[in-house]
Short mmCIF file of C-alpha atoms in Angstrom, two decimals:
data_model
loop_
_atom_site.label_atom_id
_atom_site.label_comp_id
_atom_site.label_asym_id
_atom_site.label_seq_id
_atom_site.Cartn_x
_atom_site.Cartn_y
_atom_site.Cartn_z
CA UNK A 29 -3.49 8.77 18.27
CA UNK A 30 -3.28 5.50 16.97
CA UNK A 31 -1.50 3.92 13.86
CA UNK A 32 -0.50 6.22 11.26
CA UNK A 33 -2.17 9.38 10.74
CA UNK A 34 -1.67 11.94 7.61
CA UNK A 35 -2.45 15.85 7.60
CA UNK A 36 -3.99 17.54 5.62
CA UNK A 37 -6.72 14.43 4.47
CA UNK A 38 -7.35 16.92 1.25
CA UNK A 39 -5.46 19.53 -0.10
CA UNK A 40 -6.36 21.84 -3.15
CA UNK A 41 -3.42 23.78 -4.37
CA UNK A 42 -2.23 25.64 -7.86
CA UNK A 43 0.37 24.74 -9.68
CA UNK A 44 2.91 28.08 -8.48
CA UNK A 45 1.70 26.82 -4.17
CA UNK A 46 3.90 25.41 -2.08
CA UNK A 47 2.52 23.32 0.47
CA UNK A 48 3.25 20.05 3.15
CA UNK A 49 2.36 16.54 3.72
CA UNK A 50 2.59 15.59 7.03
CA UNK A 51 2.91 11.90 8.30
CA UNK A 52 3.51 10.48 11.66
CA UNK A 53 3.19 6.82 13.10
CA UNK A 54 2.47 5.94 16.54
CA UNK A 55 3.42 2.02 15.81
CA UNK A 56 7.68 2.52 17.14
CA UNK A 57 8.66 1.36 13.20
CA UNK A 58 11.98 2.59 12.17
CA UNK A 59 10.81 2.43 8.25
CA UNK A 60 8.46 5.31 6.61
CA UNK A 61 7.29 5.50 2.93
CA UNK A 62 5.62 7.82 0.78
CA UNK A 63 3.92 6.31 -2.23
CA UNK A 64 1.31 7.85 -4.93
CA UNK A 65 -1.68 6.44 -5.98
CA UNK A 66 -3.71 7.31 -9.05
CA UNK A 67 -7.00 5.74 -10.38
CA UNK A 68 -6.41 2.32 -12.25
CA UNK A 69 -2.78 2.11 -11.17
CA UNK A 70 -0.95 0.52 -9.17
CA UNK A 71 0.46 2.12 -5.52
CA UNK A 72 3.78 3.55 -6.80
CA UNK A 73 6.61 4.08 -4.26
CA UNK A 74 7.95 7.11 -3.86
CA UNK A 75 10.80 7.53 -1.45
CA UNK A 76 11.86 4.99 1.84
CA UNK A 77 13.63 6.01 4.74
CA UNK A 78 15.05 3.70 7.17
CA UNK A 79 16.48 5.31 10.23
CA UNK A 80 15.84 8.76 9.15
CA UNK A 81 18.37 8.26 6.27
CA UNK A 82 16.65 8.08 2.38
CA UNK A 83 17.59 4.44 0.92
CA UNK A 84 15.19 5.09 -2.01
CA UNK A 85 13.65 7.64 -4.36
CA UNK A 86 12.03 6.02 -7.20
CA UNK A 87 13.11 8.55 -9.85
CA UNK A 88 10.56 11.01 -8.48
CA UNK A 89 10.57 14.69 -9.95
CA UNK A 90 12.48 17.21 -8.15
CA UNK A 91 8.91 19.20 -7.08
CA UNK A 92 8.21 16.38 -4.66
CA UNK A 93 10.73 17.11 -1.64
CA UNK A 94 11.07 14.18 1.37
CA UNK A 95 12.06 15.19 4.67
CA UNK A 96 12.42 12.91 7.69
CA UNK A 97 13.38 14.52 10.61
CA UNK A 98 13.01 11.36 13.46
CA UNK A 99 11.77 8.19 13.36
CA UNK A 100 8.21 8.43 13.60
CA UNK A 101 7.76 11.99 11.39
CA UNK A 102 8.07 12.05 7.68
CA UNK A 103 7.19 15.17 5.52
CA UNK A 104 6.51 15.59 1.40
CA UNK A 105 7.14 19.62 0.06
CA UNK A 106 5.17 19.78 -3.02
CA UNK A 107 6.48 22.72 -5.44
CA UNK A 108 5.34 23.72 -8.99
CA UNK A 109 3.60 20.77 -9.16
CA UNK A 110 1.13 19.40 -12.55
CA UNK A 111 -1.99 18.23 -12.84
CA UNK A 112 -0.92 15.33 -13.29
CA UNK A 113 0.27 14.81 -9.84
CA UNK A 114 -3.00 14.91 -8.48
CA UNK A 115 -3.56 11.87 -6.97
CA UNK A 116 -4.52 10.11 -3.10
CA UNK A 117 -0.64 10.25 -1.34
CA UNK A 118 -0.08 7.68 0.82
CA UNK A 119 2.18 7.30 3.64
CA UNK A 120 3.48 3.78 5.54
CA UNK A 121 5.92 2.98 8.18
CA UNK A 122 6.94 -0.83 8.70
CA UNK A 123 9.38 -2.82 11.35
CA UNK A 124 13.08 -3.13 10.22
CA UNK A 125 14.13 -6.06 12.37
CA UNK A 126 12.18 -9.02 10.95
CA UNK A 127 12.15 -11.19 8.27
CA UNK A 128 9.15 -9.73 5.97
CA UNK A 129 7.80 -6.22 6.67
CA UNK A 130 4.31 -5.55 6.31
CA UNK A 131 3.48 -1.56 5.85
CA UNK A 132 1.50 -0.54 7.70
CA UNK A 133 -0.89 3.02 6.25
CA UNK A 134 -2.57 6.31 6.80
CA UNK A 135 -5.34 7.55 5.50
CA UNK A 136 -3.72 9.21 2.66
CA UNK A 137 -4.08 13.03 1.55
CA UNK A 138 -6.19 13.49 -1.37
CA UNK A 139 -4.02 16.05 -3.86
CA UNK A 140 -6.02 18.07 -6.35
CA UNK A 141 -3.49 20.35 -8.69
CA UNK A 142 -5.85 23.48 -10.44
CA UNK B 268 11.69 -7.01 -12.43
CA UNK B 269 9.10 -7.82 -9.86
CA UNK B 270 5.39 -7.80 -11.70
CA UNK B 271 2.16 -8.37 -9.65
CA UNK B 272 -0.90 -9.09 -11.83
CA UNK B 273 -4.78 -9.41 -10.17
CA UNK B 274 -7.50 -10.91 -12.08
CA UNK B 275 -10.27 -10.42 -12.41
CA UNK B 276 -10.04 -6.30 -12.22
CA UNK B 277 -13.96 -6.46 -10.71
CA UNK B 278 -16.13 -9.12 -8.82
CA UNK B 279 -19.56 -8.93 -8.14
CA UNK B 280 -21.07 -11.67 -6.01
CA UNK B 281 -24.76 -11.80 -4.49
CA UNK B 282 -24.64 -12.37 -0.38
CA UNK B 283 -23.10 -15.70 0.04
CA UNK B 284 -21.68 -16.93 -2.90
CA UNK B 285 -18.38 -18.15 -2.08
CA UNK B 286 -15.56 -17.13 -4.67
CA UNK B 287 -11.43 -16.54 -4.81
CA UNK B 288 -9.31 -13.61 -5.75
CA UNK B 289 -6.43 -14.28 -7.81
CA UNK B 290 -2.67 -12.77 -7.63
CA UNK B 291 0.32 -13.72 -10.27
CA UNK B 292 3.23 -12.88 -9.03
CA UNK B 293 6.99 -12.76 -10.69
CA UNK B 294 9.85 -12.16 -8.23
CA UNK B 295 13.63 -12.74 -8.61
CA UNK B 296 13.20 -14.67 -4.69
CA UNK B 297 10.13 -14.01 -2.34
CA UNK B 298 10.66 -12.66 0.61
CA UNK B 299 7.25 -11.99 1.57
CA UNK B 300 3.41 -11.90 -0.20
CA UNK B 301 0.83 -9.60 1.20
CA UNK B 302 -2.82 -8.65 0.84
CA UNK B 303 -4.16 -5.91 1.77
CA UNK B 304 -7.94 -4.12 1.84
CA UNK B 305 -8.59 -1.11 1.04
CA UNK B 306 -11.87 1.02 1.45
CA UNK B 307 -13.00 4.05 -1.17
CA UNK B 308 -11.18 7.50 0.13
CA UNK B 309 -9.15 5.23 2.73
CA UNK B 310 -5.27 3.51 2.95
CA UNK B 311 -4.65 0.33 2.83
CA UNK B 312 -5.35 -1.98 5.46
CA UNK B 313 -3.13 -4.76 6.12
CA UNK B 314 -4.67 -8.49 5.83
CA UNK B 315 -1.97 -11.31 5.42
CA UNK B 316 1.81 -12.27 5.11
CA UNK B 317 2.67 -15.46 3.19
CA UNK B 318 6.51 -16.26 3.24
CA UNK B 319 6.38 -20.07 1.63
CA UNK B 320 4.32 -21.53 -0.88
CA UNK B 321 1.45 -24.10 0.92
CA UNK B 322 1.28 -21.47 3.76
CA UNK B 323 -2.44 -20.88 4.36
CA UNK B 324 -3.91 -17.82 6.84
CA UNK B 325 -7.24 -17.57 7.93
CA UNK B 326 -9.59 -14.25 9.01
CA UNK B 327 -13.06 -14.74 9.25
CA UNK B 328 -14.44 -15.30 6.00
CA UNK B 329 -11.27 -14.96 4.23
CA UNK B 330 -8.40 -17.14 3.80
CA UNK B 331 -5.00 -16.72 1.77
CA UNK B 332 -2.86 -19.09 0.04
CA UNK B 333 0.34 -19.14 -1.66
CA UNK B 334 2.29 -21.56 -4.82
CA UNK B 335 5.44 -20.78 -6.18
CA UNK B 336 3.73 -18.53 -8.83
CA UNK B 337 0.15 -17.69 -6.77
CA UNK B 338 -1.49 -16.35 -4.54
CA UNK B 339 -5.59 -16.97 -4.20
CA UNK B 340 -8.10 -15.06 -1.60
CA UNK B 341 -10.57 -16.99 -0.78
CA UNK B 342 -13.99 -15.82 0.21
CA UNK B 343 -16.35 -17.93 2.03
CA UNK B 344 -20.00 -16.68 2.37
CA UNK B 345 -19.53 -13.26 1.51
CA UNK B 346 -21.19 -10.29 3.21
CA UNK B 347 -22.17 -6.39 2.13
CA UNK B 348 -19.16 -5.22 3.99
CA UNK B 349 -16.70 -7.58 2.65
CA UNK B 350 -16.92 -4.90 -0.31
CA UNK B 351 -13.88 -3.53 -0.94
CA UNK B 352 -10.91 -3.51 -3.44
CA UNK B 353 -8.41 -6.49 -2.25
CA UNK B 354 -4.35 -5.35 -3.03
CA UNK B 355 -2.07 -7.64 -3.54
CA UNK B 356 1.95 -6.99 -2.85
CA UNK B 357 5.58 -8.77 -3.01
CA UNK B 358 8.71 -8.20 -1.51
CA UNK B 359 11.70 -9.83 -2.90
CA UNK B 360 14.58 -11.05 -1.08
CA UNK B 361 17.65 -8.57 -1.02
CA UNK B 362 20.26 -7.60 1.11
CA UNK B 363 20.79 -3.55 2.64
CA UNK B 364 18.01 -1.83 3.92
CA UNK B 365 15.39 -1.67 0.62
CA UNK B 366 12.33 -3.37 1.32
CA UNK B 367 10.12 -1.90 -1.40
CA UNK B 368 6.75 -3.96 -1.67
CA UNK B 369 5.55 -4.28 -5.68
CA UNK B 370 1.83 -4.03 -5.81
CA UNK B 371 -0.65 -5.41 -7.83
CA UNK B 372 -3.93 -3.06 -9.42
CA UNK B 373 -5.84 -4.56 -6.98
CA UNK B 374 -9.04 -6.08 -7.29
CA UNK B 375 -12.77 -4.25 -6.51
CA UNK B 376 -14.89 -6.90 -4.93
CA UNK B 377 -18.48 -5.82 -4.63
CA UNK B 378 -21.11 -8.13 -2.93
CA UNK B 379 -24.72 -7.44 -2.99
CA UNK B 380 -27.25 -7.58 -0.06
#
């Protein structure tokens, strides 16, 4: 595996499911996002970790749940969620130690809330 | 507060014809400009970083510049595949560990055979 790679690439779930988003990157990057992205909007971050530790969450709801357990692995627990949170989730990773940091992204899961 | 603004939303060129994305930026102190393409169903795929204004980059038929306020994508002699919607991004200059990128609406760029 190359990159960054995202599991599941689509995901159908009901509003009482629980399910996971799983993220890893293959690229040795000490940074990993999550970020949302619905149809004429713009990518909106979600949460950044930088050495495992969150340094952001951009006032998401408490039924999106990050988890980073290393480096190169970053998870999202959806819970209760809306229809309005169906939308193509996106995960990145970047370098730490440089001057700009270019993300780097998966494939993305496509969400669909019923 | 960082704003990114694309015009136009959509481009449709015919095989060849040469034309330039636009990007608007407002940021507090640039750090960084980036483009990015991204294909229907797919992520984002990384194109350019721009750190000064007059910096120019070059990849095949495209090539990005920056100003103080702008950044254009230029594309020369456009092809079928060149289809895709073009993202543009900014990261300011801070201090700590944030280094959230601000993105633009992007751009869909469709070119016809």
């Amino acid at each position: 595996e190359t990159g960054v790679t995202q599991t599941p690439r689509h995901l159908v779930m009901g509003m009482t499911n629980k399910k996971s988003l799983k993220c890893e990157q293959h690229l040795g990057h000490n940074a990993m996002y999550w970020y949302k992205q619905s149809a004429k909007k713009p990518l909106e971050l979600m949460f950044v970790y930088n050495f495992k530790e969150q340094t952001e969450n951009n006032s998401v709801p408490s039924r999106f749940s990050p988890e980073c357990p290393n480096s190169s692995h970053l998870f999202l627990h959806l819970h209760t969620l809306q229809p309005e949170d169906s939308a193509l989730y996106l995960c990145a990773s970047s370098p730490f130690d440089r001057d700009a940091y270019e993300q780097y992204f998966g494939p993305g899961t496509r969400l669909t809330v019923t | 507060e960082d704003q990114v603004t694309q015009s136009p939303e959509a481009l449709r060129l015919q095989e060849g014809e040469s034309s330039s994305l636009n990007c608007s930026y407002t940021v507090s102190g640039l750090r960084g400009l980036f483009w990015y393409r991204q294909d229907p169903g797919k992520g984002p795929e990384f194109l350019f970083t721009l750190y000064s204004a007059g910096e120019e980059k070059e990849k095949e038929r495209l090539k990005a510049t920056l100003t103080k306020k702008e950044s254009f994508l230029h594309i020369t002699a456009p092809k079928p595949e060149d289809s895709a919607t073009y993202l543009c991004a900014v990261q300011a200059t801070v201090t700590g560990a944030n280094s959230k990128l601000t993105f633009g609406k992007g751009i869909t760029l469709s070119v016809r055979p």
